[in-house]
XYZ file of C-alpha atoms in Angstrom:
691
model
C -0.031 0.049 -0.012
C 1.334 3.443 -0.991
C -0.965 5.496 1.253
C -1.393 5.192 5.001
C -4.583 3.352 5.958
C -6.663 3.151 9.126
C -8.874 0.130 9.508
C -11.761 -0.560 11.973
C -13.238 -3.856 12.851
C -17.026 -4.091 13.164
C -16.735 -3.723 17.010
C -14.870 -0.429 16.434
C -11.543 -1.871 17.519
C -8.891 0.299 15.754
C -6.333 -1.636 13.808
C -3.087 0.138 14.276
C -1.033 -0.133 11.060
C 2.134 0.387 13.108
C 1.631 -2.994 14.785
C 1.238 -4.820 11.458
C 4.114 -6.686 9.859
C 2.462 -6.875 6.426
C -1.083 -6.706 5.051
C -3.025 -6.652 1.868
C -6.612 -6.160 0.802
C -8.975 -6.710 -2.083
C -11.855 -4.349 -2.688
C -15.340 -5.818 -2.544
C -17.178 -2.470 -2.889
C -16.512 1.238 -2.485
C -15.385 1.209 1.116
C -15.692 -2.404 2.399
C -12.640 -4.607 2.116
C -11.735 -8.095 3.253
C -8.450 -7.553 5.011
C -5.959 -10.336 5.692
C -4.053 -9.400 8.835
C -1.053 -11.021 10.279
C -0.659 -9.741 13.764
C 2.780 -9.192 15.171
C 3.640 -9.003 18.863
C 5.977 -6.441 20.226
C 8.845 -8.889 20.184
C 8.091 -9.296 16.415
C 6.990 -12.941 16.807
C 4.141 -13.981 14.504
C 0.653 -14.738 15.702
C -2.233 -16.443 13.892
C -3.784 -15.043 10.827
C -7.282 -13.615 10.912
C -9.670 -12.934 8.170
C -12.602 -10.601 8.837
C -14.611 -7.900 6.979
C -13.412 -4.465 8.034
C -14.153 -0.888 7.071
C -11.012 0.694 5.717
C -10.601 4.469 5.551
C -7.690 5.603 3.409
C -5.779 8.416 5.216
C -5.360 11.035 2.433
C -1.888 12.529 1.921
C -1.678 16.358 1.618
C 0.939 17.825 -0.764
C 2.021 21.297 -1.982
C 4.188 21.368 -5.112
C 5.236 24.071 -7.590
C 2.895 24.564 -10.522
C 3.958 27.592 -12.551
C 6.883 27.918 -12.862
C 7.583 24.263 -12.359
C 10.455 24.936 -9.955
C 10.223 26.190 -6.413
C 11.267 29.694 -7.262
C 9.712 32.897 -8.550
C 11.202 36.187 -9.658
C 10.284 39.208 -7.574
C 7.528 41.186 -9.211
C 6.075 38.267 -11.080
C 3.135 35.969 -10.385
C 3.212 32.252 -9.991
C 1.178 29.345 -8.577
C 1.406 26.185 -6.594
C -0.660 23.037 -6.627
C -2.346 21.895 -3.366
C -3.463 18.200 -3.686
C -4.709 15.216 -1.744
C -4.179 11.584 -2.701
C -7.883 10.633 -2.279
C -10.840 12.423 -3.889
C -12.402 15.060 -1.651
C -15.543 14.019 0.200
C -18.969 15.435 -0.654
C -18.301 18.560 1.502
C -14.986 19.173 -0.152
C -11.797 19.947 1.696
C -10.875 23.454 2.867
C -7.135 23.842 3.245
C -5.666 26.619 5.279
C -2.614 28.359 3.644
C 0.055 30.597 5.050
C 3.318 32.233 3.992
C 6.193 32.669 6.402
C 6.854 36.111 4.977
C 3.900 37.858 3.371
C 6.048 40.900 2.416
C 7.983 38.610 0.006
C 5.121 36.256 -1.102
C 1.417 36.341 -0.740
C -1.246 33.756 -1.309
C -4.988 33.204 -0.275
C -5.740 32.266 3.299
C -7.684 29.199 2.265
C -8.135 27.015 -0.828
C -10.992 24.582 -1.369
C -10.660 21.175 -3.141
C -14.071 20.529 -4.619
C -16.016 17.344 -3.975
C -14.540 14.403 -5.896
C -11.549 16.495 -6.959
C -7.931 15.874 -5.857
C -6.238 19.288 -6.299
C -6.626 23.006 -6.547
C -4.239 25.629 -8.086
C -3.363 28.566 -5.865
C -2.064 31.869 -7.229
C 1.076 33.551 -5.754
C 1.969 37.281 -5.868
C 5.171 39.105 -5.064
C 6.485 42.680 -4.950
C 9.238 43.820 -7.155
C 11.543 44.545 -4.188
C 12.893 41.956 -1.881
C 14.207 38.377 -2.196
C 14.676 35.414 0.000
C 13.292 31.994 1.041
C 9.657 31.680 2.102
C 7.935 28.625 3.537
C 4.448 27.904 2.321
C 2.372 25.884 4.830
C -0.908 24.001 4.062
C -3.127 22.612 6.844
C -6.004 20.127 6.200
C -9.012 19.786 8.513
C -7.882 16.292 9.669
C -4.638 17.759 11.100
C -2.314 16.759 8.263
C 0.159 19.358 7.079
C 2.319 19.982 4.037
C 5.142 22.453 3.521
C 7.072 23.874 0.569
C 10.221 25.982 0.744
C 9.892 28.597 -2.062
C 12.591 30.912 -3.260
C 11.825 34.508 -4.243
C 14.609 35.578 -6.569
C 15.677 39.202 -6.892
C 14.692 40.702 -10.214
C 18.309 41.263 -11.231
C 19.581 42.822 -14.450
C 22.920 41.768 -15.921
C 25.190 43.310 -18.569
C 27.365 40.798 -20.378
C 30.298 41.969 -22.482
C 32.104 39.903 -25.060
C 35.696 39.804 -26.286
C 36.891 41.632 -29.437
C 39.960 43.699 -28.726
C 39.713 47.244 -29.925
C 36.254 46.427 -31.237
C 35.249 46.787 -27.626
C 34.459 50.390 -28.563
C 31.094 48.996 -29.869
C 30.352 47.866 -26.293
C 30.999 51.403 -24.961
C 28.492 52.733 -27.487
C 25.880 50.240 -26.326
C 26.567 51.239 -22.722
C 25.996 54.828 -23.648
C 22.409 53.933 -24.549
C 21.993 51.823 -21.386
C 23.147 54.822 -19.420
C 19.996 56.547 -20.547
C 17.860 53.801 -18.951
C 20.239 52.866 -16.083
C 17.946 53.909 -13.263
C 15.175 51.877 -14.774
C 17.022 48.584 -15.345
C 19.451 48.869 -12.356
C 22.151 46.449 -13.439
C 23.663 44.517 -10.506
C 25.561 41.782 -12.404
C 28.473 42.517 -14.731
C 30.170 39.625 -16.655
C 32.917 40.008 -19.263
C 35.494 38.249 -21.355
C 38.666 39.696 -22.860
C 38.120 43.365 -23.711
C 34.715 42.887 -22.142
C 36.451 41.985 -18.857
C 38.410 45.306 -19.011
C 35.147 47.253 -19.654
C 33.364 45.214 -16.999
C 36.044 45.942 -14.377
C 35.477 49.756 -14.607
C 31.670 49.274 -14.963
C 31.459 47.434 -11.630
C 33.037 50.179 -9.589
C 29.745 51.842 -8.788
C 26.068 50.968 -9.152
C 25.127 54.188 -10.873
C 25.811 55.210 -14.476
C 28.905 57.247 -13.595
C 30.999 54.221 -14.432
C 29.857 54.527 -18.036
C 31.018 58.092 -18.169
C 34.423 56.968 -17.019
C 34.720 54.265 -19.660
C 33.584 56.747 -22.360
C 36.372 59.190 -21.359
C 38.983 56.434 -21.390
C 38.048 55.159 -24.774
C 37.774 58.679 -26.290
C 41.326 59.308 -25.093
C 42.811 56.563 -27.214
C 44.649 57.673 -30.372
C 47.384 55.293 -31.384
C 47.973 51.539 -31.234
C 50.648 52.190 -28.614
C 47.918 53.415 -26.242
C 46.691 49.811 -26.157
C 49.755 47.615 -26.766
C 53.458 47.561 -27.669
C 55.596 44.863 -29.104
C 56.733 42.208 -26.655
C 60.462 42.535 -25.763
C 61.717 39.772 -28.100
C 59.657 41.103 -31.011
C 60.887 44.673 -30.218
C 64.431 43.406 -30.234
C 63.912 41.724 -33.679
C 62.424 44.925 -34.923
C 65.450 46.928 -33.743
C 67.782 44.481 -35.493
C 65.876 44.759 -38.761
C 65.260 48.535 -38.527
C 61.613 47.790 -39.242
C 58.726 47.629 -36.661
C 57.548 44.067 -37.248
C 54.135 44.645 -35.714
C 53.290 47.485 -38.171
C 54.272 45.240 -41.090
C 52.358 42.235 -39.961
C 49.259 44.076 -38.748
C 48.987 46.147 -41.902
C 46.201 44.668 -43.972
C 46.350 41.481 -41.919
C 44.094 41.404 -38.847
C 44.944 39.086 -35.947
C 41.778 37.197 -36.789
C 43.820 35.783 -39.805
C 47.327 35.300 -38.421
C 48.254 32.691 -41.002
C 47.557 35.105 -43.777
C 50.581 37.211 -42.634
C 52.994 34.850 -44.397
C 51.096 35.098 -47.714
C 50.648 38.876 -47.390
C 54.393 39.354 -46.924
C 56.422 36.710 -48.720
C 54.007 36.459 -51.629
C 54.838 39.938 -52.854
C 57.858 39.037 -54.928
C 59.789 35.918 -55.965
C 62.788 37.326 -54.113
C 60.724 37.661 -50.926
C 59.607 34.066 -51.269
C 63.216 32.984 -51.719
C 64.278 34.806 -48.615
C 61.290 33.405 -46.655
C 62.455 29.938 -47.621
C 65.921 30.600 -46.390
C 64.449 31.945 -43.166
C 62.284 28.823 -42.870
C 65.358 26.632 -42.984
C 67.142 28.717 -40.297
C 64.347 29.374 -37.874
C 61.118 27.726 -38.820
C 57.874 29.714 -39.161
C 59.425 32.745 -37.331
C 62.374 32.618 -39.719
C 60.079 32.512 -42.765
C 58.228 35.660 -41.637
C 61.472 37.430 -40.796
C 63.066 36.388 -44.120
C 60.186 37.790 -46.082
C 60.184 41.070 -44.118
C 63.914 41.448 -44.310
C 64.090 41.047 -48.130
C 61.288 43.549 -48.655
C 62.391 46.247 -46.299
C 66.125 45.879 -45.531
C 69.208 46.243 -47.673
C 71.869 43.444 -47.468
C 69.482 41.249 -45.291
C 71.608 38.103 -45.019
C 73.592 39.389 -41.961
C 70.412 40.148 -40.003
C 68.121 37.137 -40.389
C 69.886 34.878 -37.953
C 69.927 37.601 -35.177
C 66.293 38.479 -35.741
C 65.218 34.861 -35.739
C 67.164 34.199 -32.595
C 65.359 37.028 -30.851
C 61.946 35.850 -31.990
C 62.621 32.300 -30.731
C 62.512 33.761 -27.194
C 59.056 35.168 -27.740
C 55.972 33.595 -26.035
C 53.696 36.404 -27.273
C 53.684 38.892 -30.060
C 52.263 41.981 -28.358
C 52.341 43.358 -24.820
C 49.290 44.867 -23.074
C 51.275 46.890 -20.549
C 49.849 50.247 -21.715
C 46.304 48.941 -21.234
C 47.144 47.606 -17.837
C 48.664 50.975 -16.827
C 45.609 52.746 -17.984
C 43.176 50.518 -16.143
C 45.253 50.402 -12.969
C 45.382 54.156 -12.801
C 41.603 54.578 -13.289
C 40.025 51.630 -11.355
C 39.736 51.257 -7.608
C 39.543 47.594 -6.730
C 38.309 48.371 -3.141
C 35.393 50.312 -4.591
C 34.470 47.354 -6.793
C 34.491 44.994 -3.788
C 32.155 47.333 -1.865
C 29.976 48.561 -4.739
C 27.204 45.995 -4.475
C 27.860 44.798 -8.001
C 28.396 41.110 -8.790
C 31.368 40.805 -11.138
C 32.668 37.809 -13.103
C 35.738 38.001 -15.403
C 36.147 34.862 -17.547
C 39.555 33.299 -18.144
C 40.996 29.971 -19.150
C 43.922 28.166 -17.421
C 46.551 26.852 -19.802
C 47.617 24.135 -17.376
C 44.261 22.349 -16.923
C 42.169 24.015 -19.657
C 39.522 24.930 -17.066
C 37.127 27.954 -17.233
C 37.607 30.240 -14.209
C 36.095 33.469 -13.039
C 37.461 36.261 -11.010
C 34.912 37.798 -8.606
C 34.287 41.344 -7.384
C 36.068 40.530 -4.038
C 39.217 39.261 -5.739
C 38.466 35.575 -5.550
C 39.058 32.851 -8.135
C 36.318 30.341 -8.737
C 36.166 27.455 -11.118
C 33.527 26.267 -13.597
C 30.336 27.740 -12.181
C 29.796 31.467 -11.481
C 28.477 30.594 -8.039
C 31.023 27.869 -7.353
C 31.598 27.087 -3.690
C 33.715 23.910 -4.257
C 36.626 26.064 -5.423
C 36.678 29.635 -4.328
C 40.060 31.036 -3.247
C 41.393 34.509 -2.707
C 43.832 35.703 -5.384
C 47.090 36.711 -3.773
C 48.656 38.172 -6.919
C 49.068 41.973 -6.553
C 46.129 43.971 -8.046
C 44.059 40.774 -8.306
C 41.220 42.251 -10.436
C 43.486 44.179 -12.806
C 45.613 41.064 -13.143
C 42.527 39.007 -13.914
C 41.306 41.429 -16.482
C 44.632 41.210 -18.188
C 44.503 37.418 -18.118
C 41.040 37.392 -19.565
C 42.338 39.651 -22.423
C 45.343 37.542 -23.328
C 44.653 36.198 -26.806
C 46.888 33.121 -26.893
C 50.316 33.798 -28.488
C 49.239 37.340 -29.433
C 49.244 38.823 -25.844
C 51.103 37.484 -22.890
C 49.583 34.767 -20.723
C 49.133 35.989 -17.168
C 50.021 34.124 -14.029
C 47.292 34.212 -11.359
C 48.097 32.747 -7.933
C 45.951 31.722 -4.966
C 46.867 29.860 -1.816
C 46.016 26.656 -3.552
C 47.223 27.124 -7.117
C 49.317 29.123 -9.434
C 48.588 28.897 -13.151
C 48.907 30.826 -16.433
C 45.654 32.184 -17.782
C 44.669 33.358 -21.222
C 41.650 34.907 -22.987
C 38.333 33.703 -21.632
C 36.958 33.719 -25.178
C 38.855 30.420 -25.750
C 35.948 28.796 -23.810
C 33.384 31.545 -23.388
C 33.179 34.467 -25.791
C 30.023 35.940 -24.405
C 29.500 34.743 -20.795
C 25.741 34.795 -20.550
C 25.751 31.563 -18.595
C 27.603 33.259 -15.701
C 24.909 35.912 -15.538
C 22.246 33.102 -15.492
C 24.062 31.317 -12.712
C 24.146 34.513 -10.677
C 20.349 34.763 -10.955
C 19.914 37.444 -13.663
C 16.463 37.674 -15.129
C 17.050 40.476 -17.666
C 20.300 40.098 -19.607
C 21.720 42.722 -21.924
C 24.304 40.731 -23.900
C 26.650 42.969 -25.900
C 28.818 41.365 -28.549
C 31.619 43.450 -30.019
C 31.725 41.327 -33.243
C 29.154 40.376 -35.731
C 27.479 36.960 -35.473
C 25.914 34.848 -38.156
C 23.735 31.840 -37.248
C 25.480 29.834 -39.863
C 29.175 29.967 -40.773
C 29.938 32.235 -43.658
C 30.821 30.236 -46.803
C 34.384 29.908 -47.737
C 35.760 32.121 -50.512
C 34.483 30.515 -53.777
C 37.820 31.388 -55.453
C 39.618 29.153 -52.993
C 39.927 25.455 -53.583
C 40.764 23.586 -50.410
C 41.838 20.651 -52.591
C 44.721 22.502 -54.209
C 48.286 21.955 -53.012
C 49.751 24.536 -50.594
C 46.407 25.326 -48.919
C 47.624 24.599 -45.386
C 47.091 28.150 -44.105
C 43.644 28.536 -45.739
C 42.503 25.230 -44.330
C 43.753 26.059 -40.878
C 42.065 29.484 -40.992
C 38.850 27.979 -42.150
C 38.877 25.523 -39.244
C 39.470 28.325 -36.782
C 36.657 30.329 -38.306
C 34.245 27.410 -37.941
C 35.284 26.699 -34.346
C 34.903 30.283 -33.270
C 31.491 30.486 -34.971
C 30.400 27.285 -33.178
C 31.371 28.706 -29.784
C 29.530 31.984 -30.554
C 26.529 30.073 -31.834
C 26.052 28.126 -28.607
C 26.347 31.217 -26.596
C 24.223 33.601 -28.563
C 21.702 31.217 -30.178
C 21.842 27.681 -28.976
C 20.130 25.002 -31.111
C 17.539 24.276 -28.417
C 16.934 27.984 -27.816
C 16.723 29.560 -24.312
C 14.018 27.843 -22.281
C 14.617 29.378 -18.832
C 12.117 32.215 -18.934
C 14.783 34.946 -18.787
C 14.674 37.949 -20.994
C 17.755 38.317 -23.156
C 18.541 41.411 -25.263
C 21.298 40.701 -27.760
C 23.127 43.799 -28.977
C 25.604 43.134 -31.759
C 26.938 44.768 -34.942
C 26.274 43.477 -38.513
C 29.644 44.734 -39.784
C 33.044 45.437 -38.345
C 33.993 49.110 -38.262
C 37.616 48.398 -37.344
C 39.859 45.533 -36.432
C 40.849 43.761 -33.206
C 44.205 45.637 -32.824
C 43.374 48.898 -34.654
C 43.280 51.989 -32.440
C 42.063 55.050 -34.389
C 40.105 57.961 -32.763
C 37.757 58.294 -35.707
C 36.919 54.645 -36.047
C 36.388 54.360 -32.283
C 33.802 57.142 -32.394
C 32.068 55.597 -35.457
C 31.879 52.260 -33.726
C 30.615 53.811 -30.460
C 27.749 55.541 -32.323
C 27.042 52.180 -34.077
C 26.806 50.480 -30.697
C 24.408 53.104 -29.415
C 22.041 52.611 -32.377
C 22.024 48.822 -32.038
C 21.317 49.032 -28.276
C 18.613 51.625 -28.760
C 16.868 49.521 -31.414
C 17.186 46.240 -29.489
C 15.598 47.790 -26.443
C 12.776 49.286 -28.481
C 12.212 45.737 -29.759
C 12.185 44.432 -26.154
C 9.601 47.028 -25.180
C 7.373 46.289 -28.158
C 7.786 49.804 -29.566
C 9.051 48.387 -32.905
C 8.471 44.928 -34.379
C 11.075 42.472 -35.734
C 10.783 43.762 -39.281
C 11.369 47.374 -38.166
C 14.340 46.213 -36.067
C 15.800 44.622 -39.172
C 15.274 47.833 -41.220
C 16.895 50.041 -38.536
C 19.804 47.610 -38.463
C 20.289 48.231 -42.178
C 20.010 51.926 -41.510
C 22.720 51.770 -38.814
C 24.960 49.726 -41.108
C 24.461 52.186 -43.949
C 25.334 55.226 -41.763
C 28.437 53.490 -40.363
C 29.657 52.347 -43.701
C 29.260 55.946 -45.091
C 31.282 57.363 -42.187
C 33.980 54.717 -42.514
C 34.233 55.418 -46.242
C 34.725 59.103 -45.537
C 37.255 58.315 -42.832
C 39.343 56.168 -45.164
C 39.213 58.668 -48.047
C 40.464 61.437 -45.741
C 43.727 59.695 -45.152
C 44.509 58.263 -48.572
C 47.550 59.422 -50.443
C 45.773 62.307 -52.136
C 44.924 63.794 -48.794
C 48.340 63.165 -47.337
C 49.777 64.958 -50.361
C 47.381 67.840 -49.833
C 48.735 68.245 -46.298
C 52.259 68.314 -47.652
C 51.733 70.564 -50.692
C 48.514 72.465 -49.991
C 46.885 71.176 -53.195
C 43.741 69.026 -53.080
C 42.174 66.563 -55.536
C 38.777 67.876 -56.589
C 37.286 64.466 -57.328
C 38.283 63.152 -53.969
C 36.732 66.103 -52.182
C 33.548 65.774 -54.140
C 33.321 62.101 -53.346
C 33.575 62.812 -49.671
C 30.939 65.605 -49.935
C 28.517 63.256 -51.694
C 28.854 60.754 -48.821
C 28.447 63.520 -46.200
C 25.179 64.538 -47.807
C 24.001 60.964 -47.747
C 24.785 60.922 -44.023
C 22.602 64.061 -43.627
C 19.665 62.276 -45.339
C 20.055 59.291 -42.971
C 20.212 61.549 -39.905
C 16.911 63.168 -40.947
C 15.290 59.761 -41.436
C 16.058 58.634 -37.949
C 15.387 61.984 -36.315
C 11.855 61.920 -37.745
C 11.338 58.437 -36.313
C 12.804 58.855 -32.817
C 13.840 62.421 -32.283
C 17.067 63.341 -30.565
C 16.867 60.307 -28.237
C 17.687 58.134 -31.219
C 21.246 59.534 -31.206
C 24.152 59.372 -28.772
C 25.018 62.408 -26.836
C 28.004 64.614 -27.793
C 31.246 62.629 -27.394
C 33.571 65.055 -25.566
C 37.371 65.059 -25.479
C 39.408 68.028 -24.468
C 42.472 66.937 -26.522
C 40.978 65.759 -29.815
C 37.816 67.814 -29.700
C 34.081 67.072 -29.216
C 31.899 65.349 -31.767
C 28.143 65.414 -32.176
C 25.760 63.907 -34.737
C 25.704 67.261 -36.496
C 29.434 66.888 -37.144
C 28.979 63.610 -38.967
C 27.512 65.347 -42.049
C 29.180 68.733 -41.609
C 32.901 68.161 -41.360
C 35.720 65.663 -41.381
C 35.943 62.515 -39.278
C 38.480 62.460 -36.522
C 42.037 61.227 -37.223
C 45.407 60.733 -35.635
C 47.769 63.548 -35.791
C 49.183 65.159 -37.887
C 46.205 64.610 -40.233
C 43.696 65.675 -37.556
C 45.383 69.096 -36.946
C 45.660 69.644 -40.788
C 42.036 68.991 -41.522
C 40.868 71.052 -38.537
C 41.923 74.128 -40.566
C 40.144 73.077 -43.816
C 36.496 73.860 -44.582
C 35.155 70.799 -46.365
C 32.441 72.849 -48.147
C 34.636 75.684 -49.288
C 36.459 75.692 -52.703
C 39.961 74.388 -52.074
C 43.191 74.993 -54.027
C 43.706 72.233 -56.571
C 46.681 73.657 -58.546
C 49.382 76.354 -58.095
C 49.325 79.653 -59.932
C 51.156 79.949 -63.252
C 54.156 82.239 -63.412
C 53.998 84.799 -66.187
C 56.452 84.192 -68.982
C 57.520 87.803 -69.080
C 58.442 87.747 -65.385
C 55.268 89.659 -64.520
C 52.789 88.787 -61.783
C 51.861 85.144 -61.537
C 48.258 83.982 -61.806
C 46.598 83.077 -58.451
C 46.332 79.376 -57.335
C 43.502 77.511 -59.027
C 40.529 76.758 -56.846
C 37.759 74.202 -57.248
C 34.709 75.029 -59.269
C 31.224 73.411 -59.079
C 31.669 72.567 -55.459
C 28.877 70.311 -54.194
C 26.494 72.144 -51.816
C 25.911 70.886 -48.321
C 22.604 69.145 -47.803
C 20.518 71.294 -45.367
C 19.284 69.722 -42.135
C 15.864 70.941 -41.033
C 15.894 73.388 -38.208
C 14.075 70.956 -35.878
C 16.848 68.411 -36.369
C 19.619 71.010 -35.841
C 18.016 72.232 -32.627
C 17.397 68.733 -31.243
C 20.793 67.417 -31.975
C 22.626 70.543 -30.891
C 20.949 70.203 -27.408
C 21.864 66.537 -27.403
């Protein structure tokens, strides 16, 4: 028998089930049973077996179990329900069950619930307030004195911001945060998780609970101007560069992003047969490093033979290509680790140990945990100086590109690299910390399916080692991203996720340029604004797609102008004072297209659809009005040169001609038919000027 029974003989003698060794029954009608009883004495010796008709009343079992959601937890501010049930059908009068909550400020339910005649259960609604969290005990009492209890967890309605890796493309994350700053007091983020550059951004973001942390990160990113503000060559690479008289990092990173490291060889040694020959000689001397050096030496250095061996020898001592010491110095000078520990923010910085391959997190209080963001099985204090800054650097260490970072606790000491090796966008950490609303910001585009390989490439051709290796890396990275951003089974945990990501890359992983940083930040703002409008139901999925195309168009127009403003014609104009009319007209056409796009968005969203003025005392402020009115921002000396040039005025395109008789020369030749500036409506100018 599964349920407790009480049995009465006709003479009302109660048969105590506790005194029975074993028993069974067969129903003869609704409530009369012939019960075979083997009585057992207290010393457990067997007595004789009796057989008699008895009335058996099944003692009904009372239960309280979760109903909706199907786990014993509910998010503060939401409703839910539990199921109150009995194992036997309720009698004709029904069953009135008394209900109570151990803390009615956290969770409330009716005082009673009635199970109707013949029924076995009733569903009871639960309500909670938005504030408060903790464990509550729900108690149900039946009229016969039976009782059931359920421990129910009321979860805080927490918001998380999750930041991906991406190197210098982390400027997109800052732009998205500039939008979240506008709604900060509404969403109240209390969980910050990051990987790689996302860990660096997360570190500063977790210093306070208010949006002032976003202001700080904006200022830091707007202060970056050169690659050297982010990284320098590692000592062995710098030594090789000094030997060759060429900065190897500039050569390798030019037109070859770190996302395609194996293309470096082809980009360099494939330029000339001579370069290929020297690369082969270098390969024989020093392997892959020698091949790269050989190609570089032949291209850039006279009489290279005497230098290859020394450069290769230096590179053989390298464990990483670049050094993030400028980034570390910048973060250490601007982040207070004690403030982070006391801010009330939960922080998780993802990193991977080279020794055991495990995924670890650094926490806001400077502890290292393994595997699970709430792990208690391994949770040790980091004893390395500046534990959080060190952890952020470890999380940013792209293997072989940046230096692996040693992190030490009382129980271990291992070398850690970029958390993106295992977790590019650490949403799961936010889930494990209890986040219910997750703003997941990815610095790089994501496609649900891997992009097809270049149709001009045949992977079956000889000599395709590099292309095949790169393709394999691309597919692996895409698979990791897919599982984190859009898993095959979807997200089924009831949490709200807002994915904010670009559709194009404005600049590369290692490319620091003040103009491209600002373009990417504006792009991030637009994508965050649109994603949040979709979350609120203010635009539908089709409109979200259209505004994504709008943001891509605007960003591409600005990137085009930025690139044209630093091509050889413009560099020559700086040196000679003479411009190329066709180049200027091309830039003006694109600026007018930008003006049209600005009007389109302003009419839809007003000034709120645009980021606020990006301010920098050194390089100057930039507003949305500047995008269509003047040049993009550049590194010096080009920035200073263009600051004195009016884009819409007729510029000098040729020098004056000296008179043959020695008389007065003709004046310099200026442009004619200069394209007029597209006028922005006054309402847009006023709104964006105040922005």
